[in-house]
Amino acid sequence: MRAPLSLRLRLVLLVCGLELLLVAAFAASIYWHTRHLLMASFDGSLSANAEALATLVADEGPGDGLELEFSDEVMTRFSRGDAPDLFVVLGPDRRVVERSRALSAVPDLVAAADRATPTFRDFVHAGAPYRGIVLPSHAQPEEDRDGASTTPITVFFAASRADLDADLSALVWFLVLAAAATLGLTVAASLWATRRGLAPLSALANDAARIDARCLDRRFVLDQLPSDLRPLGLSFNQLLGRLEQAFDRERRFSADAAHELRTPLAALKSGVQATLLTSPDTIADRQALGEMLDEIQRLEDLCESLLSLTAATEQPGADRSLPPTDLVAAIQQVAESLRPLAATTRSAIAVRVDPLPAAALAIDATATRRIVANLVRNALVHGGAGVAVEVLVSAAVGPGVVVMVTDNGAGISAELAPRLFQRFARGDASRTRATGGAGLGLAISRALAQQWGGTLTHRAGTPGGCCFVWTIAALSQEAARTTLP
Amino acid sequence: MRLLLVEDEVRLARNIKKGLETIPSFAVDICHDGVDGQHQALTITYDLLILDLMLPGADGLAILQAVRAAGSRVPVLILTARTAKEDIVRGLDFGSDDYLGKPFDMGELLARVKALIRRSHNKPDPVVRIGDLEIDTHRHLVRRGGVEHALPALEYRLLEYLAYRPGQVVSKTELLEHLYDYNWEKFSNVIEVYVSALRRKLDIEGAPRLIHTLRGQGYVLSTDAPAAGWV
């Protein structure tokens, strides 16, 4: 589904659409008005010329009929140029009294014209556009006659309308260009104006983007927002209030859970340790107490794992970053600290570092150590004896870094693979203590990785063994993910 | 040293007291209630406070605030199940000196308590040396004149108390208040008995005595030449 248009574009299109309509209407009315004036003027001149011609037609009486008397210069006017004026004078019987040289025949329109009223007609003569008037009129009576007899005549006069058409055409072009220019300016002006006008909205979006779970007590100051945005600001504030409450509930739950789990453990552990300090030296008793301490330690570790898993899934990643060099240092520390464990099974841990981008990473040292320690320890504990574990730190395809922990050990069974990252998932169905821990390590590692915007996945090694891939986002990627567009 | 432990879990409090009292230096009072704890912390001068945070009545932070507001610089260790970063920061900001999460290792608690007390007397070295007197506060052994002594708990406690305040006059009452928990008897001649025992073991022929008496005022530990009025 296509994304909706941005507000700015919408506003600009609306304004320009409306303006287009207005400008079109305006331009059309200007055009028609001007055309009307021009036509009226042209037609007026046609009428004047036709009437002038009519006054030159004399009725010589029944014998000689009608005569058109004008001088030769006037006559030449009608043959001048390549679009000369044309005229035809017809008598009452439609006989041609006189016509201009350029006209070889009487145009049909003259014959067909209404005898009673003057009519204007457009036509083409010798390839040129003309407009003419067919004027019913009367011949001038003989001077010495009484004004009684007035012979009806039809005067046809036409002039080239090429100039007229050119003027009209120029007018159209002018209007079109003016409209286009106006629209273009309007588009530009509205784009600029809407950006400025919508600035409070961008500011609101930026402010909202800066709010995250660590500062949910912030609220928008409604008085500082323009009145249109106040409802939005109010909704935001209400949403933040609800979020803050939800986070508080979660935080309280985690704190309460921690307290309830840890307090009895503390009583148990302190009791055993105090007894060991103050009491009997019988070996059996010390041994029994030592075993109790071991079990308590196991419970304690499980309790801490569960609590850290809860923390990782509920609380947001902290606002820290790590330069790639510190990441590598933390990984090397972990490898160093686990070498003694590796030595007990004749296994080896190697850390390889490829060239890395310089950008700071969205992760912190503690999380790094937890994740890498978990992955390496898993390889040592579950891979068998004489395992080679390699931690490879390299640049990701995009920004960010990839940490791959590979081993050539026993690998992960097909049965375990689909539930590998689930809580309490273990390879040993009998869940024997000797073969591993509680099964929370990978769940915690993945939750930690995701909390920081990264991923943790597994693929089978080649050949055999395991390959865990931990991607760490670069800090700007993480910031971009949480910023509103 | 007299310590106050404010912890509402009865068994845990008892175990902590048991553990602390394996160290000859310590006598421990317990309160299970925040209001009692605050009252006791303000009325008795302790050498160290161990506070739980979640308590009935006043919570640990309130007690801490009250103690600091009263101007006391007694070292405070917060012992609690709430180990979220915000809680730790808040506890330290309110004026505590150390923070230990539950469940804790008893050995770690003991070591931290001893370190806090050493630091509060400006003696970072676990071996306190005054002149030719050496007190190993780690192994609770005393050496003077080449001879090493393992003293009974209360003699050691008294000596250590005086050794943390060399050259200062300490009254009998103060000694009674700091060497015993609330069960202390008000018979003050028990102090004289211990002082005599210490003198017998540690004083060297010909050298000035280690613990001097100021009539009517108290005792001073010093290896310097005695000042006027010192006996």
XYZ file of C-alpha atoms in Angstrom:
716
model
C 0.000 0.000 0.000
C 1.488 3.325 -1.001
C 2.464 5.627 1.794
C 0.123 8.604 2.195
C 1.307 11.972 0.937
C 3.141 14.138 3.365
C 1.236 17.010 4.898
C 3.366 19.528 3.107
C 2.760 17.987 -0.264
C -0.920 17.740 0.467
C -1.158 21.386 1.428
C 0.886 22.516 -1.543
C -1.194 20.425 -3.957
C -4.427 21.733 -2.465
C -3.342 25.339 -2.646
C -1.973 24.955 -6.150
C -5.016 23.022 -7.288
C -7.309 25.752 -6.051
C -5.104 28.376 -7.523
C -5.091 26.539 -10.835
C -8.872 26.672 -10.891
C -8.938 30.330 -9.972
C -6.245 31.263 -12.413
C -7.933 29.264 -15.155
C -11.265 30.949 -14.506
C -9.624 34.329 -14.342
C -7.596 33.770 -17.493
C -10.629 32.443 -19.327
C -12.705 35.463 -18.414
C -9.912 37.831 -19.422
C -9.586 35.991 -22.698
C -13.276 36.051 -23.525
C -13.668 39.642 -22.507
C -10.724 40.776 -24.555
C -11.793 38.647 -27.459
C -15.212 40.156 -27.274
C -13.737 43.644 -27.355
C -11.417 42.819 -30.203
C -14.181 41.175 -32.194
C -16.532 44.028 -31.553
C -13.935 46.453 -32.727
C -13.208 44.397 -35.849
C -16.854 43.907 -36.594
C -17.412 47.563 -36.050
C -14.829 48.368 -38.646
C -16.365 45.865 -41.032
C -19.771 47.485 -40.544
C -18.354 50.918 -41.081
C -16.646 49.887 -44.257
C -19.739 48.103 -45.550
C -21.905 51.101 -44.845
C -19.394 53.385 -46.433
C -19.553 51.196 -49.520
C -23.326 51.247 -49.391
C -23.315 55.006 -49.489
C -21.287 54.889 -52.678
C -23.880 52.805 -54.483
C -26.134 55.098 -56.527
C -29.394 54.157 -58.083
C -29.148 55.566 -61.575
C -32.655 54.882 -62.283
C -34.531 52.114 -63.989
C -32.469 52.333 -67.068
C -28.921 52.302 -65.821
C -29.482 50.484 -62.668
C -27.037 50.670 -59.832
C -23.623 52.123 -59.988
C -20.775 52.009 -57.557
C -18.795 55.148 -57.660
C -15.515 55.356 -56.084
C -12.117 56.352 -57.150
C -9.363 54.181 -58.418
C -7.238 54.607 -55.338
C -9.964 53.143 -53.241
C -10.294 50.343 -55.746
C -6.641 49.524 -55.532
C -6.971 49.195 -51.843
C -8.916 46.084 -52.505
C -6.180 44.530 -54.534
C -3.261 45.465 -52.349
C -1.270 42.924 -50.397
C -1.707 39.226 -50.112
C -4.782 39.489 -47.897
C -6.702 42.388 -49.345
C -10.113 43.522 -48.260
C -12.936 42.042 -50.276
C -16.302 43.375 -51.209
C -19.327 42.439 -53.229
C -22.343 44.573 -53.866
C -25.443 42.790 -54.988
C -28.507 44.347 -56.433
C -32.077 43.534 -55.463
C -32.101 40.589 -57.859
C -28.853 39.303 -56.565
C -27.057 40.489 -59.552
C -23.499 41.572 -58.898
C -23.186 45.300 -59.103
C -19.547 45.344 -58.370
C -16.993 43.181 -56.673
C -13.356 43.412 -55.700
C -10.755 42.036 -58.043
C -9.569 39.475 -55.583
C -12.958 37.835 -55.497
C -13.462 35.617 -58.491
C -16.911 34.501 -57.522
C -19.525 35.472 -55.063
C -19.030 33.465 -51.945
C -21.921 31.175 -51.171
C -22.320 32.665 -47.780
C -23.315 35.939 -49.290
C -26.042 34.352 -51.264
C -27.267 32.371 -48.329
C -27.211 35.245 -45.899
C -30.266 36.603 -44.301
C -31.671 39.565 -46.229
C -33.032 41.353 -43.270
C -30.261 41.768 -40.728
C -26.509 42.217 -40.993
C -24.649 38.992 -40.440
C -21.033 38.302 -39.818
C -19.319 35.267 -41.208
C -15.896 33.730 -40.990
C -14.529 32.033 -44.081
C -11.322 31.144 -45.820
C -10.323 32.890 -49.039
C -7.235 31.933 -50.982
C -5.920 30.114 -47.948
C -6.268 33.071 -45.589
C -8.789 33.504 -42.789
C -11.350 36.245 -43.400
C -14.275 37.669 -41.622
C -16.952 39.535 -43.473
C -20.236 41.276 -42.986
C -23.257 40.830 -45.176
C -25.134 44.082 -44.832
C -28.594 44.554 -46.289
C -28.850 48.175 -47.242
C -30.287 50.617 -49.746
C -28.785 52.386 -52.648
C -28.550 56.109 -52.593
C -31.315 57.649 -54.618
C -30.539 59.909 -57.552
C -29.787 63.410 -56.443
C -32.617 65.044 -58.091
C -35.115 62.369 -57.416
C -37.356 62.345 -54.470
C -36.274 60.103 -51.724
C -39.070 57.739 -52.480
C -37.417 54.826 -54.168
C -34.718 53.121 -52.286
C -33.454 50.038 -53.980
C -32.449 47.304 -51.624
C -28.927 46.131 -52.065
C -26.678 43.706 -50.245
C -23.204 44.821 -49.411
C -20.637 42.278 -48.505
C -17.364 43.448 -47.016
C -14.633 41.230 -45.613
C -11.201 41.788 -44.188
C -8.449 39.423 -43.311
C -8.657 38.401 -39.765
C -5.043 37.134 -39.648
C -3.968 40.027 -37.430
C -6.982 39.555 -35.243
C -6.230 35.895 -34.900
C -2.594 36.659 -34.184
C -3.612 39.042 -31.422
C -5.945 36.475 -29.911
C -3.308 33.841 -30.125
C -0.762 36.090 -28.475
C -3.258 36.795 -25.740
C -3.744 33.102 -25.126
C -0.018 32.489 -24.922
C 0.444 35.368 -22.594
C -2.292 34.162 -20.290
C -0.966 30.616 -20.313
C 2.543 31.737 -19.528
C 1.384 34.096 -16.824
C -0.699 31.342 -15.278
C 2.196 28.921 -15.416
C 4.524 31.440 -13.856
C 2.020 32.212 -11.130
C 1.523 28.548 -10.396
C 5.227 27.887 -10.398
C 5.869 30.720 -7.987
C 3.002 29.564 -5.846
C 4.382 26.014 -5.683
C 7.768 27.297 -4.643
C 6.328 29.777 -2.174
C 3.983 27.196 -0.665
C 6.747 24.653 -0.289
C 8.776 27.152 1.639
C 5.816 28.508 3.576
C 4.553 25.066 4.549
C 7.946 24.041 5.768
C 8.065 27.051 8.004
C 4.459 26.708 8.987
C 4.809 23.019 9.817
C 7.975 23.572 11.792
C 6.163 23.175 15.100
C 5.063 19.733 13.947
C 8.644 18.710 13.147
C 9.726 20.108 16.469
C 7.034 18.069 18.185
C 8.176 14.951 16.365
C 11.782 15.567 17.383
C 10.801 16.112 20.996
C 8.756 12.933 20.985
C 11.667 11.014 19.489
C 13.895 12.049 22.360
C 11.604 10.535 24.944
C 12.428 6.986 25.898
C 11.881 4.659 28.817
C 14.528 6.340 30.918
C 12.746 9.679 31.007
C 9.072 8.862 30.931
C 8.340 11.532 33.475
C 8.809 14.213 30.806
C 5.708 15.846 29.458
C 4.971 18.301 26.668
C 4.234 21.801 27.833
C 0.891 22.358 26.157
C 0.986 26.130 26.401
C 4.056 26.234 24.234
C 2.390 24.318 21.424
C 0.297 25.973 18.713
C -3.405 25.448 19.384
C -3.781 22.930 16.530
C -1.128 20.693 18.035
C -2.381 20.852 21.575
C -4.746 17.891 21.240
C -1.841 15.851 19.883
C 0.404 17.026 22.709
C -2.279 16.160 25.228
C -2.659 12.658 23.765
C 1.098 12.223 23.952
C 1.156 13.264 27.575
C -1.600 10.832 28.420
C 0.202 8.057 26.584
C 3.416 8.843 28.429
C 1.549 8.768 31.711
C 0.225 5.300 30.960
C 3.638 4.087 29.833
C 5.277 5.470 32.939
C 2.790 3.627 35.104
C 3.332 0.404 33.197
C 7.096 0.644 33.529
C 6.816 1.452 37.193
C 4.656 -1.611 37.695
C 7.228 -3.762 35.915
C 10.104 -2.266 37.824
C 8.333 -2.770 41.094
C 7.501 -6.320 40.157
C 11.117 -7.050 39.344
C 12.321 -5.453 42.554
C 9.729 -7.324 44.601
C 10.488 -10.614 42.877
C 14.164 -10.069 43.535
C 13.553 -9.430 47.175
C 11.286 -12.425 47.655
C 13.692 -14.780 45.963
C 16.884 -13.490 47.447
C 15.848 -13.108 51.084
C 15.296 -16.777 51.939
C 18.416 -17.641 49.993
C 20.348 -15.142 52.092
C 19.018 -16.640 55.298
C 19.965 -20.146 54.161
C 23.392 -19.215 52.926
C 24.274 -17.120 55.982
C 23.030 -19.871 58.291
C 25.236 -22.494 56.696
C 28.238 -20.214 56.542
C 27.837 -19.066 60.146
C 27.607 -22.651 61.295
C 30.698 -23.529 59.318
C 32.518 -20.668 60.987
C 31.472 -21.369 64.532
C 30.839 -25.007 64.728
C 31.989 -28.470 64.903
C 34.977 -29.768 63.174
C 33.620 -33.190 62.469
C 34.380 -33.894 58.878
C 30.984 -35.325 58.143
C 29.269 -32.210 59.384
C 31.545 -29.925 57.458
C 30.944 -31.981 54.368
C 27.183 -31.865 54.797
C 27.290 -28.152 55.312
C 29.539 -27.751 52.290
C 27.064 -29.632 50.140
C 24.237 -27.464 51.394
C 26.276 -24.470 50.418
C 26.728 -25.881 46.910
C 23.005 -26.371 46.463
C 22.327 -22.922 47.796
C 24.852 -21.540 45.334
C 23.082 -23.310 42.493
C 19.758 -21.847 43.570
C 21.370 -18.465 43.850
C 22.796 -18.698 40.332
C 19.439 -19.769 38.948
C 17.715 -16.959 40.794
C 20.160 -14.403 39.432
C 19.812 -15.799 35.912
C 16.033 -15.523 36.040
C 16.185 -12.027 37.456
C 18.641 -10.858 34.817
C 16.503 -12.441 32.113
C 13.487 -10.552 33.422
C 15.499 -7.347 33.518
C 16.778 -7.851 29.994
C 13.332 -8.415 28.531
C 11.551 -5.650 30.418
C 13.910 -2.789 30.685
C 15.326 -0.870 27.768
C 18.991 -0.877 26.870
C 20.915 1.774 28.695
C 22.122 4.859 26.966
C 25.707 3.754 26.500
C 27.949 2.933 23.644
C 31.215 1.116 23.206
C 33.999 1.863 20.752
C 34.984 -1.268 18.815
C 38.400 -1.352 20.498
C 36.773 -1.669 23.932
C 34.534 -4.411 22.605
C 37.565 -6.377 21.503
C 39.256 -5.770 24.858
C 36.227 -7.067 26.759
C 36.111 -10.172 24.543
C 39.784 -10.837 25.097
C 39.309 -10.500 28.866
C 36.574 -13.105 28.739
C 38.728 -15.450 26.673
C 41.588 -14.998 29.136
C 39.369 -15.737 32.129
C 38.046 -18.927 30.534
C 41.398 -20.332 29.475
C 41.821 -22.224 32.768
C 38.480 -23.914 32.172
C 39.511 -24.716 28.618
C 42.756 -26.196 29.872
C 40.880 -28.727 31.988
C 39.473 -30.320 28.809
C 42.534 -29.680 26.646
C 40.493 -27.182 24.625
C 41.703 -23.887 23.244
C 40.168 -20.453 22.807
C 41.352 -18.157 20.032
C 40.260 -14.573 19.403
C 40.583 -13.171 15.881
C 39.861 -9.576 14.975
C 39.247 -8.336 11.417
C 39.375 -4.641 10.493
C 36.420 -2.971 12.163
C 34.564 0.283 11.389
C 35.279 3.115 13.776
C 31.679 3.891 14.690
C 30.631 3.406 18.321
C 28.491 0.335 18.968
C 25.186 0.016 20.786
C 26.342 -2.316 23.574
C 28.170 -2.094 26.879
C 31.100 -3.997 28.321
C 29.064 -5.941 30.892
C 26.614 -7.261 28.330
C 29.508 -8.110 26.014
C 31.216 -10.150 28.690
C 28.023 -11.974 29.616
C 27.160 -12.918 26.073
C 30.630 -13.977 24.988
C 31.285 -15.810 28.269
C 28.043 -17.706 27.843
C 28.806 -18.699 24.251
C 32.404 -19.718 24.908
C 31.548 -21.572 28.093
C 28.814 -23.478 26.270
C 31.337 -24.519 23.632
C 33.776 -25.724 26.290
C 31.223 -27.504 28.453
C 29.115 -29.119 25.738
C 31.554 -29.469 22.884
C 33.518 -32.305 24.350
C 37.259 -32.566 24.962
C 39.989 -31.023 22.840
C 37.680 -28.464 21.271
C 38.991 -25.457 19.370
C 36.841 -22.404 20.047
C 37.266 -19.338 17.896
C 35.812 -15.915 18.517
C 35.882 -13.854 15.345
C 35.102 -10.149 15.464
C 34.476 -8.607 12.050
C 32.630 -5.778 10.343
C 28.996 -6.403 9.485
C 27.650 -5.944 5.967
C 25.994 -2.654 6.977
C 27.212 -0.498 9.855
C 27.906 -2.485 13.027
C 29.936 -5.483 14.026
C 29.482 -9.245 13.981
C 30.917 -11.548 16.653
C 31.010 -15.213 15.620
C 31.762 -17.928 18.156
C 32.560 -21.167 16.373
C 33.699 -24.486 17.692
C 34.496 -27.857 16.202
C 32.873 -29.806 19.003
C 29.871 -32.067 19.180
C 27.419 -29.577 17.716
C 23.739 -29.260 18.532
C 21.312 -32.136 18.066
C 18.455 -31.818 15.600
C 16.028 -32.218 18.483
C 17.462 -29.297 20.406
C 18.093 -26.935 17.508
C 14.571 -25.487 17.124
C 14.263 -24.715 20.839
C 17.858 -23.747 21.397
C 17.141 -20.212 22.660
C 14.126 -21.089 24.791
C 14.321 -20.745 28.549
C 15.423 -23.908 30.312
C 16.079 -25.651 27.006
C 18.764 -28.285 27.469
C 20.262 -30.963 25.268
C 20.042 -33.587 27.971
C 16.422 -34.664 28.326
C 17.081 -36.067 31.780
C 18.363 -32.637 32.793
C 21.180 -34.283 34.713
C 23.227 -31.773 36.599
C 26.471 -33.316 35.436
C 25.834 -32.463 31.810
C 25.049 -28.775 32.177
C 23.385 -25.841 33.871
C 19.760 -24.757 34.092
C 19.407 -23.929 30.394
C 18.992 -20.171 30.740
C 22.303 -18.989 29.307
C 21.281 -18.668 25.658
C 17.886 -17.197 26.544
C 19.643 -14.505 28.561
C 22.249 -13.897 25.865
C 19.654 -13.475 23.165
C 17.516 -11.210 25.380
C 20.568 -9.080 26.122
C 21.538 -8.910 22.448
C 18.030 -7.873 21.456
C 17.760 -5.374 24.272
C 20.627 -3.511 22.613
C 19.121 -3.756 19.139
C 21.207 -6.678 17.918
C 20.520 -10.329 17.147
C 21.843 -13.690 18.269
C 21.393 -16.691 15.998
C 22.872 -20.104 15.511
C 23.800 -22.042 12.445
C 25.450 -25.369 12.100
C 29.193 -25.162 11.748
C 31.011 -26.566 8.761
C 31.881 -29.273 9.225
C 29.936 -30.045 12.427
C 30.291 -28.062 15.631
C 28.443 -24.822 16.318
C 28.496 -21.312 15.017
C 26.781 -18.581 17.002
C 26.404 -15.237 15.282
C 25.937 -12.149 17.384
C 25.271 -8.927 15.479
C 25.817 -5.623 17.223
C 24.221 -2.494 15.804
C 26.183 0.699 15.374
C 24.964 3.457 17.622
C 23.560 5.658 14.848
C 21.559 2.721 13.498
C 20.057 2.295 16.914
C 19.275 5.972 17.165
C 17.711 5.951 13.694
C 15.524 3.037 14.666
C 13.948 4.962 17.484
C 13.656 8.363 15.825
C 10.367 9.326 14.195
C 10.496 10.129 10.486
C 33.703 -2.467 68.340
C 29.974 -2.270 68.754
C 27.873 -2.848 65.690
C 24.165 -2.358 65.068
C 22.361 -4.659 62.639
C 18.869 -3.629 61.549
C 17.309 -6.583 59.703
C 13.724 -7.799 59.865
C 14.423 -11.409 58.842
C 14.972 -13.027 62.240
C 17.015 -16.044 61.188
C 19.178 -14.036 58.853
C 19.891 -11.479 61.577
C 20.821 -14.202 64.010
C 23.156 -15.805 61.466
C 24.844 -12.522 60.676
C 25.407 -11.829 64.363
C 26.817 -15.314 64.786
C 29.172 -14.780 61.882
C 30.282 -11.335 63.023
C 30.955 -12.505 66.534
C 33.444 -15.077 65.317
C 35.631 -12.021 65.043
C 36.903 -11.015 68.446
C 36.575 -7.344 67.578
C 32.820 -7.254 67.382
C 29.834 -7.050 69.695
C 26.532 -6.921 67.767
C 23.121 -5.432 68.633
C 20.093 -6.468 66.561
C 16.882 -4.592 65.780
C 14.118 -6.158 63.685
C 12.154 -2.970 63.211
C 12.978 0.291 61.441
C 11.640 2.548 64.182
C 13.569 0.725 66.924
C 16.622 0.640 64.756
C 16.498 4.353 64.099
C 16.028 5.100 67.779
C 18.954 2.919 68.776
C 21.192 4.239 66.036
C 20.581 7.771 67.230
C 20.933 7.161 70.961
C 23.898 4.811 71.086
C 27.248 5.505 69.491
C 28.017 2.537 67.301
C 31.221 1.799 65.426
C 29.350 0.566 62.399
C 25.760 0.201 61.201
C 24.511 -2.590 58.973
C 21.142 -1.626 57.515
C 18.645 -3.612 55.503
C 16.622 -1.420 53.165
C 13.137 -2.950 53.275
C 12.093 -2.746 56.928
C 8.801 -2.401 58.785
C 8.399 1.077 60.230
C 11.177 3.282 58.939
C 13.084 1.886 55.955
C 16.872 1.675 55.863
C 17.315 4.853 53.873
C 15.249 6.834 56.382
C 17.438 5.554 59.212
C 20.524 6.468 57.199
C 19.218 9.957 56.541
C 18.367 10.485 60.211
C 21.797 9.337 61.313
C 23.599 11.565 58.842
C 21.353 14.507 59.618
C 22.325 14.153 63.275
C 25.920 14.672 62.194
C 27.098 11.135 62.842
C 29.937 9.852 60.675
C 29.507 6.251 61.699
C 30.310 3.935 58.766
C 27.179 2.382 57.271
C 26.945 -0.786 55.197
C 23.683 -1.397 53.356
C 22.731 -5.060 53.087
C 19.739 -5.721 50.868
C 18.112 -7.811 48.178
C 17.478 -4.690 46.081
C 20.520 -4.451 43.884
C 19.179 -2.526 40.912
C 21.619 0.191 39.872
C 19.249 2.957 40.914
C 18.943 1.490 44.404
C 22.701 1.204 44.817
C 23.306 4.747 43.639
C 20.589 6.077 45.865
C 21.929 4.236 48.894
C 25.427 5.588 48.355
C 24.174 9.105 47.636
C 22.197 9.110 50.876
C 25.425 8.652 52.771
C 26.172 4.975 53.099
C 29.751 3.775 52.792
C 29.276 0.357 51.251
C 26.609 -1.827 49.693
C 26.300 -5.598 49.732
C 23.591 -7.560 47.950
C 21.772 -10.567 49.298
C 22.492 -13.417 49.192
C 26.026 -12.588 50.229
C 29.088 -14.523 51.169
C 29.675 -14.360 54.931
C 33.411 -14.056 54.456
C 32.870 -11.055 52.190
C 30.593 -9.381 54.722
C 33.151 -9.801 57.489
C 35.967 -8.487 55.336
C 33.978 -5.444 54.253
C 32.910 -4.627 57.789
C 36.501 -4.770 58.982
C 37.650 -2.631 56.080
C 34.987 -0.018 56.775
C 36.019 0.239 60.394
C 39.683 0.511 59.478
C 38.917 3.225 56.984
C 36.769 5.146 59.433
C 39.770 5.345 61.747
C 42.079 6.198 58.920
C 44.043 3.008 59.229
C 43.974 1.394 55.809
C 46.653 -1.122 56.711
C 45.173 -4.223 58.372
C 48.192 -4.291 60.626
C 47.928 -1.469 63.146
C 51.314 -0.326 64.319
C 51.843 1.926 67.288
C 55.450 2.211 68.225
C 56.673 -1.332 68.574
C 53.160 -2.687 69.125
C 51.696 -4.563 66.185
C 48.072 -5.617 65.977
C 47.183 -7.817 63.017
C 43.471 -7.112 62.650
C 43.239 -9.785 59.981
C 44.485 -12.696 62.068
C 43.708 -11.057 65.399
C 47.223 -11.479 66.679
C 49.183 -9.046 68.767
C 52.929 -8.703 68.747
C 55.146 -6.657 70.982
C 58.819 -7.003 71.783
C 59.159 -9.926 69.420
C 56.527 -11.939 71.277
C 53.282 -12.885 69.580
C 50.135 -13.136 71.690
C 46.742 -14.646 70.900
C 44.499 -12.783 73.267
C 41.068 -13.804 74.489
C 38.267 -12.035 72.646
C 37.469 -9.249 75.069
C 41.094 -8.366 75.805
C 41.774 -8.200 72.092
C 38.678 -6.119 71.588
C 39.664 -3.626 74.225
C 43.213 -3.355 72.956
C 42.070 -2.909 69.372
C 39.580 -0.245 70.432
C 42.283 1.740 72.206
C 44.749 1.162 69.373
C 42.379 2.784 66.882
C 42.529 5.921 68.986
C 46.167 6.204 70.015
C 46.892 9.108 72.322
C 43.192 9.786 72.946
C 41.660 9.434 76.385
C 38.869 6.877 76.405
C 36.547 6.747 79.404
C 35.527 3.554 81.097
C 31.932 4.162 80.136
C 32.840 4.501 76.497
C 34.762 1.273 76.703
C 31.806 -0.472 78.294
C 29.504 0.896 75.649
C 31.673 -0.183 72.761
C 32.930 -3.531 73.889
C 29.593 -5.116 74.613
C 26.244 -5.492 72.960
C 23.133 -4.348 74.833
C 23.599 -7.130 77.300
C 26.515 -5.386 78.930
C 26.691 -5.315 82.615
C 27.169 -2.017 84.239
C 29.945 -3.237 86.469
C 32.824 -1.112 85.506
C 35.587 -2.997 87.302
C 35.532 -5.599 84.568
C 37.426 -3.086 82.450
C 40.126 -2.764 85.045
C 40.497 -6.519 85.065
C 41.085 -6.584 81.317
C 43.451 -3.649 81.416
C 45.537 -5.380 84.082
C 45.636 -8.532 81.990
C 46.798 -6.597 78.951
C 49.450 -4.800 80.951
C 50.703 -8.058 82.310
C 51.080 -9.537 78.838
C 52.249 -6.608 76.803
C 54.187 -4.249 79.000
C 57.925 -4.534 78.625
C 60.380 -4.324 81.511
C 61.948 -0.929 81.592
C 59.841 0.575 78.806
C 56.925 2.879 79.568
C 53.615 1.086 79.943
C 51.352 0.662 76.967
C 48.045 1.598 78.532
C 48.057 4.590 80.840
C 45.377 5.554 83.335
C 44.145 9.088 83.800
C 42.469 9.239 87.143
C 38.815 10.061 86.823
C 39.001 10.272 83.021
C 39.900 7.017 81.443
C 42.638 5.168 79.593
C 45.099 6.069 76.874
C 47.125 3.775 74.655
C 50.492 5.218 73.742
C 54.093 4.086 73.402
C 55.414 7.594 73.876
C 56.693 8.876 77.207
C 53.807 9.463 79.554
C 52.489 12.997 79.856
C 51.757 14.674 83.150
C 48.974 13.000 85.068
C 49.299 9.704 83.241
C 49.844 6.732 85.434
